[in-house]
PDB file of N, CA and C in Angstrom:
ATOM      1  N   MET A   1      24.631   2.877  -5.348  1.00 32.00           N
ATOM      2  CA  MET A   1      25.119   3.146  -5.822  1.00 32.00           C
ATOM      3  C   MET A   1      23.473   4.328  -4.994  1.00 32.00           C
ATOM      4  N   THR A   2      23.131   5.863  -5.468  1.00 35.00           N
ATOM      5  CA  THR A   2      22.327   6.711  -4.174  1.00 35.00           C
ATOM      6  C   THR A   2      21.579   7.594  -5.295  1.00 35.00           C
ATOM      7  N   ASP A   3      20.494   7.387  -5.093  1.00 39.00           N
ATOM      8  CA  ASP A   3      19.472   8.336  -5.610  1.00 39.00           C
ATOM      9  C   ASP A   3      19.096   8.755  -4.976  1.00 39.00           C
ATOM     10  N   ASN A   4      18.900  10.598  -5.155  1.00 40.00           N
ATOM     11  CA  ASN A   4      19.085  11.609  -4.329  1.00 40.00           C
ATOM     12  C   ASN A   4      18.195  12.547  -4.621  1.00 40.00           C
ATOM     13  N   SER A   5      17.639  11.575  -6.161  1.00 42.00           N
ATOM     14  CA  SER A   5      16.213  12.448  -6.966  1.00 42.00           C
ATOM     15  C   SER A   5      15.406  12.269  -5.771  1.00 42.00           C
ATOM     16  N   ASN A   6      14.000  13.820  -6.000  1.00 44.00           N
ATOM     17  CA  ASN A   6      13.062  13.973  -5.044  1.00 44.00           C
ATOM     18  C   ASN A   6      12.023  13.715  -5.530  1.00 44.00           C
ATOM     19  N   ASN A   7      11.966  13.635  -7.231  1.00 44.00           N
ATOM     20  CA  ASN A   7      10.501  12.593  -7.973  1.00 44.00           C
ATOM     21  C   ASN A   7      10.676  12.075  -7.688  1.00 44.00           C
ATOM     22  N   ALA A   8       9.253  11.801  -7.047  1.00 45.00           N
ATOM     23  CA  ALA A   8       8.977   9.727  -7.291  1.00 45.00           C
ATOM     24  C   ALA A   8       8.289  10.150  -8.376  1.00 45.00           C
ATOM     25  N   ALA A   9       7.543  10.289  -8.709  1.00 43.00           N
ATOM     26  CA  ALA A   9       7.104  10.024 -10.574  1.00 43.00           C
ATOM     27  C   ALA A   9       7.371   9.893 -11.872  1.00 43.00           C
ATOM     28  N   GLU A  10       9.623   9.858 -10.971  1.00 44.00           N
ATOM     29  CA  GLU A  10       9.737   9.829 -12.142  1.00 44.00           C
ATOM     30  C   GLU A  10      10.604   8.266 -12.674  1.00 44.00           C
ATOM     31  N   ARG A  11      10.494   7.637 -11.879  1.00 44.00           N
ATOM     32  CA  ARG A  11      11.307   6.595 -11.299  1.00 44.00           C
ATOM     33  C   ARG A  11      10.495   5.314 -11.200  1.00 44.00           C
ATOM     34  N   PRO A  12      10.339   3.701 -11.673  1.00 45.00           N
ATOM     35  CA  PRO A  12      10.423   3.004 -11.651  1.00 45.00           C
ATOM     36  C   PRO A  12       9.116   2.667 -10.337  1.00 45.00           C
ATOM     37  N   HIS A  13       8.198   2.149 -10.038  1.00 47.00           N
ATOM     38  CA  HIS A  13       7.739   1.452  -9.179  1.00 47.00           C
ATOM     39  C   HIS A  13       8.725   0.282  -7.922  1.00 47.00           C
ATOM     40  N   LEU A  14       8.959   0.320  -6.740  1.00 49.00           N
ATOM     41  CA  LEU A  14       8.546  -0.751  -6.264  1.00 49.00           C
ATOM     42  C   LEU A  14       8.426  -2.209  -6.952  1.00 49.00           C
ATOM     43  N   LEU A  15       9.603  -3.355  -7.111  1.00 46.00           N
ATOM     44  CA  LEU A  15       9.729  -4.444  -7.435  1.00 46.00           C
ATOM     45  C   LEU A  15       9.252  -4.532  -8.754  1.00 46.00           C
ATOM     46  N   PRO A  16       9.910  -3.722  -9.865  1.00 45.00           N
ATOM     47  CA  PRO A  16       8.875  -4.360 -11.292  1.00 45.00           C
ATOM     48  C   PRO A  16       9.454  -5.072 -11.311  1.00 45.00           C
ATOM     49  N   GLN A  17       9.397  -6.331 -10.754  1.00 48.00           N
ATOM     50  CA  GLN A  17       9.329  -8.054 -11.416  1.00 48.00           C
ATOM     51  C   GLN A  17       9.897  -8.952 -10.563  1.00 48.00           C
ATOM     52  N   VAL A  18       9.246  -9.844 -10.415  1.00 44.00           N
ATOM     53  CA  VAL A  18       8.757 -10.484  -8.944  1.00 44.00           C
ATOM     54  C   VAL A  18      10.465 -11.009  -9.246  1.00 44.00           C
ATOM     55  N   PRO A  19      11.321 -10.950  -7.732  1.00 53.00           N
ATOM     56  CA  PRO A  19      12.487 -11.179  -7.936  1.00 53.00           C
ATOM     57  C   PRO A  19      12.721 -13.772  -7.899  1.00 53.00           C
ATOM     58  N   ALA A  20      13.470 -14.336  -8.504  1.00 53.00           N
ATOM     59  CA  ALA A  20      13.582 -15.220  -8.352  1.00 53.00           C
ATOM     60  C   ALA A  20      13.822 -15.763  -6.681  1.00 53.00           C
ATOM     61  N   ALA A  21      13.958 -15.018  -6.172  1.00 58.00           N
ATOM     62  CA  ALA A  21      13.926 -15.560  -5.020  1.00 58.00           C
ATOM     63  C   ALA A  21      12.687 -15.570  -4.132  1.00 58.00           C
ATOM     64  N   CYS A  22      12.126 -15.111  -4.760  1.00 71.00           N
ATOM     65  CA  CYS A  22      10.445 -14.627  -3.939  1.00 71.00           C
ATOM     66  C   CYS A  22       9.669 -16.009  -3.818  1.00 71.00           C
ATOM     67  N   THR A  23       8.933 -16.170  -3.083  1.00 70.00           N
ATOM     68  CA  THR A  23       8.522 -17.907  -2.349  1.00 70.00           C
ATOM     69  C   THR A  23       6.544 -17.182  -3.435  1.00 70.00           C
ATOM     70  N   LEU A  24       6.389 -16.752  -3.667  1.00 74.00           N
ATOM     71  CA  LEU A  24       5.013 -15.919  -4.516  1.00 74.00           C
ATOM     72  C   LEU A  24       4.725 -16.859  -6.216  1.00 74.00           C
ATOM     73  N   THR A  25       4.341 -17.648  -5.674  1.00 72.00           N
ATOM     74  CA  THR A  25       3.279 -17.267  -7.626  1.00 72.00           C
ATOM     75  C   THR A  25       3.543 -16.572  -7.994  1.00 72.00           C
ATOM     76  N   PRO A  26       3.577 -17.114  -9.903  1.00 73.00           N
ATOM     77  CA  PRO A  26       4.243 -15.821 -10.436  1.00 73.00           C
ATOM     78  C   PRO A  26       2.629 -14.846 -10.179  1.00 73.00           C
ATOM     79  N   GLY A  27       1.808 -15.669 -10.784  1.00 79.00           N
ATOM     80  CA  GLY A  27       0.094 -14.768 -10.485  1.00 79.00           C
ATOM     81  C   GLY A  27      -0.387 -13.657  -9.033  1.00 79.00           C
ATOM     82  N   GLY A  28       0.275 -14.295  -8.019  1.00 77.00           N
ATOM     83  CA  GLY A  28       0.564 -13.914  -6.365  1.00 77.00           C
ATOM     84  C   GLY A  28       1.628 -12.816  -6.986  1.00 77.00           C
ATOM     85  N   GLY A  29       3.093 -13.251  -7.790  1.00 79.00           N
ATOM     86  CA  GLY A  29       4.062 -12.511  -8.033  1.00 79.00           C
ATOM     87  C   GLY A  29       3.051 -10.806  -8.403  1.00 79.00           C
ATOM     88  N   ARG A  30       2.546 -11.476  -9.210  1.00 82.00           N
ATOM     89  CA  ARG A  30       2.031 -10.183 -11.030  1.00 82.00           C
ATOM     90  C   ARG A  30       1.007  -9.114  -9.812  1.00 82.00           C
ATOM     91  N   ALA A  31       0.440  -9.678  -9.124  1.00 86.00           N
ATOM     92  CA  ALA A  31      -1.061  -9.122  -8.455  1.00 86.00           C
ATOM     93  C   ALA A  31       0.035  -7.843  -7.038  1.00 86.00           C
ATOM     94  N   GLN A  32       0.739  -8.058  -6.455  1.00 86.00           N
ATOM     95  CA  GLN A  32       1.711  -8.119  -5.419  1.00 86.00           C
ATOM     96  C   GLN A  32       2.495  -6.913  -5.674  1.00 86.00           C
ATOM     97  N   ILE A  33       2.815  -7.030  -6.853  1.00 85.00           N
ATOM     98  CA  ILE A  33       4.243  -5.978  -8.229  1.00 85.00           C
ATOM     99  C   ILE A  33       2.499  -4.466  -8.484  1.00 85.00           C
ATOM    100  N   GLU A  34       1.445  -5.143  -8.798  1.00 88.00           N
ATOM    101  CA  GLU A  34       0.084  -4.056  -8.485  1.00 88.00           C
ATOM    102  C   GLU A  34       0.128  -3.673  -8.083  1.00 88.00           C
ATOM    103  N   ARG A  35      -0.623  -3.619  -6.385  1.00 91.00           N
ATOM    104  CA  ARG A  35      -0.690  -3.794  -5.497  1.00 91.00           C
ATOM    105  C   ARG A  35       0.650  -2.463  -5.662  1.00 91.00           C
ATOM    106  N   TRP A  36       2.104  -3.271  -4.720  1.00 90.00           N
ATOM    107  CA  TRP A  36       2.258  -1.788  -4.837  1.00 90.00           C
ATOM    108  C   TRP A  36       2.801  -0.372  -5.288  1.00 90.00           C
ATOM    109  N   ARG A  37       2.826  -0.665  -6.963  1.00 89.00           N
ATOM    110  CA  ARG A  37       2.398   0.744  -8.017  1.00 89.00           C
ATOM    111  C   ARG A  37       0.871   1.052  -8.410  1.00 89.00           C
ATOM    112  N   ALA A  38       0.273   0.257  -7.930  1.00 92.00           N
ATOM    113  CA  ALA A  38      -0.486   1.773  -7.531  1.00 92.00           C
ATOM    114  C   ALA A  38      -0.197   2.209  -6.189  1.00 92.00           C
ATOM    115  N   PHE A  39      -0.166   1.354  -4.665  1.00 94.00           N
ATOM    116  CA  PHE A  39       0.640   1.994  -3.348  1.00 94.00           C
ATOM    117  C   PHE A  39       1.339   3.726  -3.762  1.00 94.00           C
ATOM    118  N   ASP A  40       2.542   2.685  -4.706  1.00 93.00           N
ATOM    119  CA  ASP A  40       3.280   4.403  -4.928  1.00 93.00           C
ATOM    120  C   ASP A  40       2.918   5.103  -6.023  1.00 93.00           C
ATOM    121  N   ARG A  41       2.056   5.267  -6.600  1.00 94.00           N
ATOM    122  CA  ARG A  41       1.407   5.996  -7.180  1.00 94.00           C
ATOM    123  C   ARG A  41       0.692   6.924  -6.181  1.00 94.00           C
ATOM    124  N   ALA A  42       0.434   5.793  -6.258  1.00 96.00           N
ATOM    125  CA  ALA A  42      -0.940   7.159  -4.729  1.00 96.00           C
ATOM    126  C   ALA A  42       0.201   7.664  -3.223  1.00 96.00           C
ATOM    127  N   HIS A  43       0.668   7.621  -2.818  1.00 97.00           N
ATOM    128  CA  HIS A  43       1.615   7.895  -1.378  1.00 97.00           C
ATOM    129  C   HIS A  43       2.834   7.941  -1.505  1.00 97.00           C
ATOM    130  N   LEU A  44       4.076   7.676  -2.649  1.00 96.00           N
ATOM    131  CA  LEU A  44       5.337   7.600  -2.701  1.00 96.00           C
ATOM    132  C   LEU A  44       5.759   9.322  -2.683  1.00 96.00           C
ATOM    133  N   ILE A  45       6.531   9.659  -1.841  1.00 97.00           N
ATOM    134  CA  ILE A  45       7.300  11.100  -1.832  1.00 97.00           C
ATOM    135  C   ILE A  45       8.641  10.743  -2.937  1.00 97.00           C
ATOM    136  N   ASP A  46       9.158  10.026  -1.486  1.00 96.00           N
ATOM    137  CA  ASP A  46      10.985  10.168  -2.530  1.00 96.00           C
ATOM    138  C   ASP A  46      11.511   8.879  -1.966  1.00 96.00           C
ATOM    139  N   ILE A  47      12.856   8.057  -2.801  1.00 92.00           N
ATOM    140  CA  ILE A  47      12.953   7.005  -2.646  1.00 92.00           C
ATOM    141  C   ILE A  47      14.566   7.115  -2.554  1.00 92.00           C
ATOM    142  N   ARG A  48      15.479   7.368  -1.715  1.00 92.00           N
ATOM    143  CA  ARG A  48      16.746   7.164  -1.184  1.00 92.00           C
ATOM    144  C   ARG A  48      17.468   5.861  -1.787  1.00 92.00           C
ATOM    145  N   HIS A  49      18.098   5.846  -2.585  1.00 87.00           N
ATOM    146  CA  HIS A  49      19.297   3.803  -2.549  1.00 87.00           C
ATOM    147  C   HIS A  49      20.168   4.403  -1.352  1.00 87.00           C
ATOM    148  N   GLU A  50      20.652   3.298  -0.788  1.00 92.00           N
ATOM    149  CA  GLU A  50      21.904   3.497  -0.020  1.00 92.00           C
ATOM    150  C   GLU A  50      22.904   1.869  -0.216  1.00 92.00           C
ATOM    151  N   GLU A  51      24.123   1.828  -0.495  1.00 93.00           N
ATOM    152  CA  GLU A  51      25.238   1.180  -0.970  1.00 93.00           C
ATOM    153  C   GLU A  51      24.153  -1.163   0.165  1.00 93.00           C
ATOM    154  N   THR A  52      23.579  -0.702   1.741  1.00 95.00           N
ATOM    155  CA  THR A  52      23.417  -2.296   1.847  1.00 95.00           C
ATOM    156  C   THR A  52      22.238  -1.487   2.649  1.00 95.00           C
ATOM    157  N   ARG A  53      20.323  -0.735   1.615  1.00 95.00           N
ATOM    158  CA  ARG A  53      18.865  -0.224   2.714  1.00 95.00           C
ATOM    159  C   ARG A  53      18.465   0.380   1.295  1.00 95.00           C
ATOM    160  N   LEU A  54      17.313  -0.273   1.158  1.00 93.00           N
ATOM    161  CA  LEU A  54      16.622   0.756   0.464  1.00 93.00           C
ATOM    162  C   LEU A  54      15.741   1.848   0.754  1.00 93.00           C
ATOM    163  N   VAL A  55      15.523   3.131   1.549  1.00 96.00           N
ATOM    164  CA  VAL A  55      14.587   3.822   2.155  1.00 96.00           C
ATOM    165  C   VAL A  55      13.304   4.668   1.484  1.00 96.00           C
ATOM    166  N   ALA A  56      12.236   4.412   1.238  1.00 96.00           N
ATOM    167  CA  ALA A  56      11.192   4.314   1.082  1.00 96.00           C
ATOM    168  C   ALA A  56      10.315   5.220   2.194  1.00 96.00           C
ATOM    169  N   ARG A  57       9.966   6.262   1.193  1.00 98.00           N
ATOM    170  CA  ARG A  57       9.360   7.383   1.976  1.00 98.00           C
ATOM    171  C   ARG A  57       8.389   7.957   1.588  1.00 98.00           C
ATOM    172  N   TYR A  58       6.685   7.897   2.169  1.00 98.00           N
ATOM    173  CA  TYR A  58       5.189   7.960   2.042  1.00 98.00           C
ATOM    174  C   TYR A  58       4.963   8.842   2.855  1.00 98.00           C
ATOM    175  N   ALA A  59       3.556   9.713   1.465  1.00 98.00           N
ATOM    176  CA  ALA A  59       1.996  10.444   2.753  1.00 98.00           C
ATOM    177  C   ALA A  59       2.340   9.503   3.876  1.00 98.00           C
ATOM    178  N   ARG A  60       1.666  10.287   5.058  1.00 97.00           N
ATOM    179  CA  ARG A  60       1.273   9.141   5.979  1.00 97.00           C
ATOM    180  C   ARG A  60      -0.947   9.632   5.943  1.00 97.00           C
ATOM    181  N   THR A  61      -0.997   8.400   6.010  1.00 95.00           N
ATOM    182  CA  THR A  61      -2.548   8.200   5.789  1.00 95.00           C
ATOM    183  C   THR A  61      -2.620   6.910   6.680  1.00 95.00           C
ATOM    184  N   SER A  62      -4.033   7.009   7.820  1.00 94.00           N
ATOM    185  CA  SER A  62      -4.964   6.213   8.244  1.00 94.00           C
ATOM    186  C   SER A  62      -4.707   5.300   6.816  1.00 94.00           C
ATOM    187  N   GLU A  63      -4.938   4.816   5.972  1.00 96.00           N
ATOM    188  CA  GLU A  63      -5.209   4.057   5.016  1.00 96.00           C
ATOM    189  C   GLU A  63      -4.390   3.859   4.435  1.00 96.00           C
ATOM    190  N   ALA A  64      -2.855   4.248   4.144  1.00 97.00           N
ATOM    191  CA  ALA A  64      -1.537   4.162   3.697  1.00 97.00           C
ATOM    192  C   ALA A  64      -0.802   3.700   4.756  1.00 97.00           C
ATOM    193  N   ALA A  65      -0.945   3.693   6.345  1.00 97.00           N
ATOM    194  CA  ALA A  65      -0.429   3.462   7.031  1.00 97.00           C
ATOM    195  C   ALA A  65      -0.455   1.803   6.720  1.00 97.00           C
ATOM    196  N   ARG A  66      -1.830   1.743   6.510  1.00 97.00           N
ATOM    197  CA  ARG A  66      -2.835   0.022   7.317  1.00 97.00           C
ATOM    198  C   ARG A  66      -2.170  -0.855   6.091  1.00 97.00           C
ATOM    199  N   LEU A  67      -1.832   0.001   4.549  1.00 97.00           N
ATOM    200  CA  LEU A  67      -1.777  -0.763   3.185  1.00 97.00           C
ATOM    201  C   LEU A  67      -0.337  -1.155   2.650  1.00 97.00           C
ATOM    202  N   LEU A  68       0.389   0.063   3.234  1.00 97.00           N
ATOM    203  CA  LEU A  68       1.963  -0.212   3.107  1.00 97.00           C
ATOM    204  C   LEU A  68       2.777  -1.519   4.120  1.00 97.00           C
ATOM    205  N   ARG A  69       1.703  -1.821   5.561  1.00 97.00           N
ATOM    206  CA  ARG A  69       1.952  -3.647   6.479  1.00 97.00           C
ATOM    207  C   ARG A  69       1.188  -4.228   5.982  1.00 97.00           C
ATOM    208  N   GLU A  70       0.008  -4.209   4.705  1.00 96.00           N
ATOM    209  CA  GLU A  70      -0.009  -5.372   4.297  1.00 96.00           C
ATOM    210  C   GLU A  70       0.504  -6.036   3.747  1.00 96.00           C
ATOM    211  N   LEU A  71       1.392  -4.217   2.132  1.00 95.00           N
ATOM    212  CA  LEU A  71       1.978  -5.490   1.241  1.00 95.00           C
ATOM    213  C   LEU A  71       3.607  -5.891   1.829  1.00 95.00           C
ATOM    214  N   VAL A  72       3.846  -5.183   2.910  1.00 95.00           N
ATOM    215  CA  VAL A  72       5.012  -5.149   4.138  1.00 95.00           C
ATOM    216  C   VAL A  72       4.881  -6.886   4.143  1.00 95.00           C
ATOM    217  N   ALA A  73       3.638  -7.374   5.106  1.00 95.00           N
ATOM    218  CA  ALA A  73       4.153  -8.928   5.246  1.00 95.00           C
ATOM    219  C   ALA A  73       4.174  -9.500   4.701  1.00 95.00           C
ATOM    220  N   THR A  74       3.320  -9.615   3.585  1.00 91.00           N
ATOM    221  CA  THR A  74       3.332 -10.281   2.455  1.00 91.00           C
ATOM    222  C   THR A  74       4.549 -10.483   2.086  1.00 91.00           C
ATOM    223  N   GLU A  75       6.225  -9.495   1.839  1.00 90.00           N
ATOM    224  CA  GLU A  75       6.893  -8.974   1.761  1.00 90.00           C
ATOM    225  C   GLU A  75       7.951 -10.107   2.630  1.00 90.00           C
ATOM    226  N   ARG A  76       7.971  -9.971   3.824  1.00 91.00           N
ATOM    227  CA  ARG A  76       8.356 -10.926   4.865  1.00 91.00           C
ATOM    228  C   ARG A  76       7.957 -12.125   4.838  1.00 91.00           C
ATOM    229  N   ALA A  77       6.836 -12.724   4.259  1.00 87.00           N
ATOM    230  CA  ALA A  77       6.556 -14.038   3.952  1.00 87.00           C
ATOM    231  C   ALA A  77       7.849 -14.612   2.592  1.00 87.00           C
ATOM    232  N   CYS A  78       7.869 -13.503   2.255  1.00 84.00           N
ATOM    233  CA  CYS A  78       7.445 -13.928   0.618  1.00 84.00           C
ATOM    234  C   CYS A  78       9.389 -13.306   0.461  1.00 84.00           C
ATOM    235  N   CYS A  79       9.565 -12.968   0.272  1.00 81.00           N
ATOM    236  CA  CYS A  79      10.899 -11.987   0.574  1.00 81.00           C
ATOM    237  C   CYS A  79      12.016 -12.057   1.790  1.00 81.00           C
ATOM    238  N   SER A  80      12.095 -12.976   2.323  1.00 85.00           N
ATOM    239  CA  SER A  80      12.462 -12.611   4.350  1.00 85.00           C
ATOM    240  C   SER A  80      13.974 -12.979   4.282  1.00 85.00           C
ATOM    241  N   PHE A  81      14.621 -13.088   2.219  1.00 87.00           N
ATOM    242  CA  PHE A  81      16.516 -13.048   2.467  1.00 87.00           C
ATOM    243  C   PHE A  81      16.941 -10.866   2.989  1.00 87.00           C
ATOM    244  N   VAL A  82      15.902 -10.432   3.132  1.00 91.00           N
ATOM    245  CA  VAL A  82      15.595  -8.745   3.006  1.00 91.00           C
ATOM    246  C   VAL A  82      15.183  -8.320   3.980  1.00 91.00           C
ATOM    247  N   THR A  83      15.372  -7.722   4.969  1.00 94.00           N
ATOM    248  CA  THR A  83      14.745  -7.127   6.043  1.00 94.00           C
ATOM    249  C   THR A  83      13.384  -6.102   5.980  1.00 94.00           C
ATOM    250  N   TRP A  84      12.705  -6.271   6.270  1.00 96.00           N
ATOM    251  CA  TRP A  84      11.307  -5.389   5.967  1.00 96.00           C
ATOM    252  C   TRP A  84      11.177  -4.509   7.128  1.00 96.00           C
ATOM    253  N   ASP A  85      11.405  -2.961   7.213  1.00 97.00           N
ATOM    254  CA  ASP A  85      11.137  -1.902   8.373  1.00 97.00           C
ATOM    255  C   ASP A  85       9.988  -1.076   7.788  1.00 97.00           C
ATOM    256  N   VAL A  86       8.373  -0.886   8.833  1.00 97.00           N
ATOM    257  CA  VAL A  86       8.317   0.231   8.793  1.00 97.00           C
ATOM    258  C   VAL A  86       8.439   0.660   9.712  1.00 97.00           C
ATOM    259  N   GLN A  87       8.527   2.452   9.877  1.00 97.00           N
ATOM    260  CA  GLN A  87       8.410   3.431  10.528  1.00 97.00           C
ATOM    261  C   GLN A  87       7.183   4.597  10.361  1.00 97.00           C
ATOM    262  N   ASP A  88       6.867   4.658  11.636  1.00 94.00           N
ATOM    263  CA  ASP A  88       5.062   5.133  11.659  1.00 94.00           C
ATOM    264  C   ASP A  88       5.461   6.793  12.230  1.00 94.00           C
ATOM    265  N   GLU A  89       6.140   7.954  11.310  1.00 94.00           N
ATOM    266  CA  GLU A  89       6.231   9.105  12.035  1.00 94.00           C
ATOM    267  C   GLU A  89       4.995   9.729  11.779  1.00 94.00           C
ATOM    268  N   PRO A  90       4.748  11.001  12.816  1.00 93.00           N
ATOM    269  CA  PRO A  90       4.015  12.085  12.478  1.00 93.00           C
ATOM    270  C   PRO A  90       3.463  12.206  11.210  1.00 93.00           C
ATOM    271  N   SER A  91       3.636  12.856   9.827  1.00 93.00           N
ATOM    272  CA  SER A  91       3.863  13.069   8.978  1.00 93.00           C
ATOM    273  C   SER A  91       3.605  12.217   7.557  1.00 93.00           C
ATOM    274  N   GLU A  92       4.669  11.156   8.280  1.00 98.00           N
ATOM    275  CA  GLU A  92       5.272   9.815   6.985  1.00 98.00           C
ATOM    276  C   GLU A  92       5.531   8.996   7.746  1.00 98.00           C
ATOM    277  N   LEU A  93       5.537   8.011   6.212  1.00 98.00           N
ATOM    278  CA  LEU A  93       5.805   6.497   7.263  1.00 98.00           C
ATOM    279  C   LEU A  93       7.163   5.895   6.372  1.00 98.00           C
ATOM    280  N   VAL A  94       8.005   5.161   6.596  1.00 98.00           N
ATOM    281  CA  VAL A  94       8.995   5.139   6.062  1.00 98.00           C
ATOM    282  C   VAL A  94       9.054   3.685   5.728  1.00 98.00           C
ATOM    283  N   LEU A  95       9.654   3.288   5.065  1.00 97.00           N
ATOM    284  CA  LEU A  95       9.948   2.045   4.845  1.00 97.00           C
ATOM    285  C   LEU A  95      11.229   1.150   4.445  1.00 97.00           C
ATOM    286  N   ILE A  96      12.417   0.975   5.589  1.00 97.00           N
ATOM    287  CA  ILE A  96      13.646   0.542   4.986  1.00 97.00           C
ATOM    288  C   ILE A  96      13.894  -0.820   5.012  1.00 97.00           C
ATOM    289  N   VAL A  97      13.876  -0.936   3.750  1.00 95.00           N
ATOM    290  CA  VAL A  97      14.560  -2.229   3.226  1.00 95.00           C
ATOM    291  C   VAL A  97      15.796  -3.057   3.073  1.00 95.00           C
ATOM    292  N   THR A  98      16.830  -3.578   4.180  1.00 95.00           N
ATOM    293  CA  THR A  98      17.911  -3.933   4.334  1.00 95.00           C
ATOM    294  C   THR A  98      18.532  -5.118   3.993  1.00 95.00           C
ATOM    295  N   GLY A  99      19.688  -5.514   3.124  1.00 92.00           N
ATOM    296  CA  GLY A  99      20.311  -6.198   2.274  1.00 92.00           C
ATOM    297  C   GLY A  99      21.236  -6.627   2.520  1.00 92.00           C
ATOM    298  N   SER A 100      21.964  -7.554   1.215  1.00 91.00           N
ATOM    299  CA  SER A 100      23.727  -6.934   1.261  1.00 91.00           C
ATOM    300  C   SER A 100      23.337  -6.639  -0.306  1.00 91.00           C
ATOM    301  N   PRO A 101      24.520  -5.928  -1.130  1.00 89.00           N
ATOM    302  CA  PRO A 101      23.907  -4.862  -2.797  1.00 89.00           C
ATOM    303  C   PRO A 101      23.145  -6.284  -3.178  1.00 89.00           C
ATOM    304  N   GLU A 102      23.194  -7.227  -2.816  1.00 84.00           N
ATOM    305  CA  GLU A 102      22.990  -8.620  -3.801  1.00 84.00           C
ATOM    306  C   GLU A 102      21.803  -8.606  -4.155  1.00 84.00           C
ATOM    307  N   GLN A 103      21.816  -8.720  -2.322  1.00 84.00           N
ATOM    308  CA  GLN A 103      20.013  -8.986  -2.283  1.00 84.00           C
ATOM    309  C   GLN A 103      17.998  -7.647  -2.275  1.00 84.00           C
ATOM    310  N   LEU A 104      19.549  -6.690  -2.396  1.00 86.00           N
ATOM    311  CA  LEU A 104      18.486  -5.761  -2.477  1.00 86.00           C
ATOM    312  C   LEU A 104      17.999  -5.420  -3.930  1.00 86.00           C
ATOM    313  N   SER A 105      19.141  -5.534  -4.672  1.00 81.00           N
ATOM    314  CA  SER A 105      19.256  -5.849  -6.545  1.00 81.00           C
ATOM    315  C   SER A 105      17.650  -6.234  -6.404  1.00 81.00           C
ATOM    316  N   ALA A 106      17.858  -7.585  -6.117  1.00 76.00           N
ATOM    317  CA  ALA A 106      16.751  -8.228  -6.653  1.00 76.00           C
ATOM    318  C   ALA A 106      15.146  -7.991  -5.307  1.00 76.00           C
ATOM    319  N   VAL A 107      15.186  -6.633  -5.260  1.00 75.00           N
ATOM    320  CA  VAL A 107      13.336  -5.758  -5.141  1.00 75.00           C
ATOM    321  C   VAL A 107      14.409  -3.894  -5.022  1.00 75.00           C
ATOM    322  N   THR A 108      15.219  -4.572  -6.063  1.00 59.00           N
ATOM    323  CA  THR A 108      15.152  -2.978  -6.132  1.00 59.00           C
ATOM    324  C   THR A 108      14.121  -1.739  -6.290  1.00 59.00           C
ATOM    325  N   LEU A 109      14.583  -0.400  -5.746  1.00 38.00           N
ATOM    326  CA  LEU A 109      13.894   0.886  -6.544  1.00 38.00           C
ATOM    327  C   LEU A 109      14.826   0.970  -7.105  1.00 38.00           C
ATOM    328  N   VAL A 110      14.862   0.662  -8.412  1.00 29.00           N
ATOM    329  CA  VAL A 110      15.612   0.738  -9.697  1.00 29.00           C
ATOM    330  C   VAL A 110      15.242   2.049 -10.656  1.00 29.00           C
ATOM    331  N   ALA A 111      16.017   3.772 -10.434  1.00 27.00           N
ATOM    332  CA  ALA A 111      15.842   4.878 -10.972  1.00 27.00           C
ATOM    333  C   ALA A 111      16.589   5.240 -13.120  1.00 27.00           C
ATOM    334  N   ASN A 112      15.346   5.294 -13.521  1.00 24.00           N
ATOM    335  CA  ASN A 112      16.138   5.255 -14.397  1.00 24.00           C
ATOM    336  C   ASN A 112      17.022   5.918 -14.758  1.00 24.00           C
TER     337      ASN A 112
END
């Protein structure tokens, strides 16, 4: 399913619940979710859902680039069952999460 909505404020944030395959402790998982929520509220432009990848675009600032890299470093360690890639474009940051549909459902960017 593809979400082509451009209004990021109408969608929940990345990782609304800790995936079962995540290796973070429950407390660590909750803290990571809150970091994602705060980051998304401040920087998220839009999200596109594709069959084998999720693409999230963020406003580019030096602070956003630093925070996104920290978030992704944690995700790569705890949720390595998908591929996490950050593209640092001149005007935006692009996060691409790649995996099978089943794997992506564990870290989904679900639209309501």
